[in-house]
C-alpha positions in Angstrom: 56.6 4.8 148.4 57.8 4.3 144.8 59.6 1.0 144.4 62.9 2.7 143.2 63.1 4.3 146.7 62.9 1.0 148.6 65.8 -0.9 150.1 65.4 -4.4 151.5 67.3 -7.3 152.9 67.7 -8.9 149.5 69.6 -6.0 148.0 71.6 -5.6 151.2 72.6 -9.2 150.9 73.6 -8.9 147.3 75.9 -6.0 148.0 77.2 -7.1 151.4 81.0 -6.8 151.7 81.5 -5.3 148.3 84.3 -2.6 148.0 81.8 0.0 146.6 79.7 2.8 147.9 76.1 3.6 146.7 75.2 7.0 145.5 71.9 8.5 144.2 72.5 11.0 141.4 70.4 13.2 139.3 71.4 12.1 135.8 69.8 14.2 133.1 66.7 14.5 135.3 66.5 10.8 136.2 67.2 9.7 139.8 69.9 7.1 139.3 71.5 4.8 141.8 75.2 4.1 141.1 77.8 1.8 142.8 81.3 3.2 142.8 84.6 1.9 144.1 88.0 0.5 143.4 91.2 2.1 142.1 92.7 2.3 138.6 91.4 3.1 135.1 87.6 3.6 135.0 85.4 0.7 134.0 81.6 1.0 133.6 79.6 -2.1 134.1 76.2 -2.0 132.3 73.8 -4.7 133.2 71.2 -6.3 130.9 67.4 -6.0 131.0 67.1 -7.6 134.4 65.2 -6.4 137.5 68.2 -6.4 139.9 70.0 -3.8 137.9 73.7 -3.2 138.7 73.6 -5.7 141.7 73.8 -8.3 139.0 77.5 -7.7 138.8 78.1 -8.3 142.5 80.0 -11.6 142.1 82.7 -10.0 139.9 83.0 -6.6 141.5 85.7 -7.5 144.1 88.1 -8.8 141.6 87.5 -6.0 139.1 87.9 -3.4 141.8 91.4 -4.5 142.4 92.5 -3.0 139.1 89.7 -0.6 138.1 87.7 2.3 139.4 84.2 0.8 138.9 81.0 2.7 138.0 78.0 0.4 138.2 74.7 2.1 137.5 71.1 0.9 137.7 69.7 1.7 134.3 66.5 3.8 134.4 63.5 1.6 135.4 65.6 -1.3 136.8 67.2 -1.8 140.2 66.7 1.3 142.3 66.8 3.9 139.5 63.7 5.9 138.6 61.9 4.7 135.4 61.5 6.8 132.2 58.5 6.7 129.8 60.6 5.0 127.1 64.2 4.0 127.1 64.8 4.5 123.4 68.3 5.0 121.9 68.1 8.8 122.2 66.9 8.8 125.8 69.5 6.3 126.7 72.3 8.2 125.0 71.4 11.5 126.8 71.2 9.7 130.1 74.4 7.7 129.7 76.5 10.7 128.4 75.3 12.6 131.5 76.3 9.7 133.7 79.8 9.5 132.3 80.3 13.3 132.8 79.2 12.9 136.4 81.2 9.8 137.3 84.3 9.6 135.1 87.2 12.1 134.9 88.7 10.2 132.0 87.3 8.1 129.2 86.2 4.7 130.7 86.1 1.3 129.3 82.5 0.0 129.0 81.5 -3.6 129.6 77.8 -4.1 128.5 75.6 -7.1 128.8 72.6 -8.6 127.0 69.9 -6.2 125.7 71.6 -3.1 127.1 74.6 -4.0 125.1 72.6 -3.1 122.0 72.1 0.4 123.3 75.7 0.6 124.4 76.9 -0.4 120.9 74.9 2.3 119.3 76.1 4.8 121.8 79.7 3.9 121.1 79.2 4.2 117.4 77.8 7.7 117.8 79.8 8.9 120.8 83.1 7.0 120.6 84.9 10.1 121.9 83.4 9.5 125.3 84.7 5.9 125.6 88.1 4.3 125.7 87.0 0.8 124.9 83.8 -1.3 124.5 83.2 -4.9 125.4 79.9 -6.6 124.6 78.8 -9.8 126.3 75.7 -11.8 125.2 74.4 -8.9 123.2 71.7 -9.6 120.5 72.9 -6.8 118.1 72.4 -3.2 117.3 69.4 -3.5 115.1 65.7 -4.0 116.1 65.5 -6.6 118.9 63.1 -9.5 118.5 62.5 -11.0 121.9 62.6 -14.9 121.9 59.2 -16.5 122.0 59.8 -18.2 125.3 61.0 -15.0 127.0 58.0 -13.2 125.4 55.7 -15.5 127.3 57.8 -15.7 130.5 58.4 -12.0 131.1 54.8 -10.7 131.0 53.8 -13.7 133.2 56.4 -12.6 135.7 55.2 -9.0 135.3 51.6 -9.8 136.0 52.3 -12.3 138.8 55.9 -12.1 140.3 55.5 -15.4 142.1 58.3 -17.8 143.1 57.2 -20.2 140.3 57.3 -17.5 137.6 60.6 -16.2 139.0 62.1 -19.6 138.4 60.8 -19.6 134.9 62.5 -16.3 134.2 65.7 -17.4 136.0 66.1 -20.0 133.3 66.6 -17.1 130.9 68.9 -15.2 133.2 71.4 -18.0 134.0 72.9 -20.7 131.8 72.6 -23.2 134.6 70.5 -21.9 137.5 71.1 -24.9 139.8 74.8 -24.9 139.4 74.9 -21.1 140.0 72.9 -21.6 143.2 75.4 -24.1 144.5 78.1 -21.5 144.6 76.3 -19.4 147.1 72.7 -20.5 147.9 72.0 -17.4 150.2 73.2 -15.0 147.5 71.2 -16.7 144.8 68.0 -16.7 146.9 68.5 -13.0 147.6 69.0 -12.4 143.9 65.7 -14.0 143.1 63.9 -12.3 146.0 65.2 -8.9 144.9 64.0 -9.6 141.4 60.5 -10.4 142.6 60.5 -7.2 144.7 61.7 -4.5 142.3 59.5 -5.3 139.4 59.2 -6.9 135.9 62.1 -7.8 133.7 60.3 -6.5 130.6 60.7 -2.9 131.7 63.6 -2.7 129.3 62.5 -5.2 126.6 59.1 -3.6 126.2 60.4 0.0 126.1 63.7 -0.1 124.3 63.5 1.2 120.8 66.7 -0.6 119.7 
């Protein structure tokens, strides 16, 4: 069974109790998993190049859902969404525009993180009529992305051998302070790491994005 069709305890733990429902949509020919919920102006949360996909946003979803209708997709190739051959700016733009048409009745605000923020920025520059507002967080830029040397070593290592040890190495890139983050909710943090090991390599995005 393809990995994007699997559901396990780790993802269930990450999403437990969240005020969202999960849907699987055909978005421009790509099977895409989306979390939706909340009331208010639409807000799209776009994760970075991280294996867990939209589940990454789980800790902030309850508060945001109090004031916004949330749309939280798994970008193609991450989380539970089907991969594409290459997620370059054109492919991303076609996919994301189709996603907005399917999920948002009015122009949403877009909050984009990390590497996917680069694609979001380019999308906003070219398709500003589809967005109400853009917020970028921890985004490298809109030009060609040069992956840091440490991550360039860590990501393929995790790809080839998704062990607990290699997961911990990659986690140092995903969190400012992994140990402090774990202290907030050890069970959630362990589920986050387990899900990352299960669904695949973090370099799916960094290796295939043509930003």
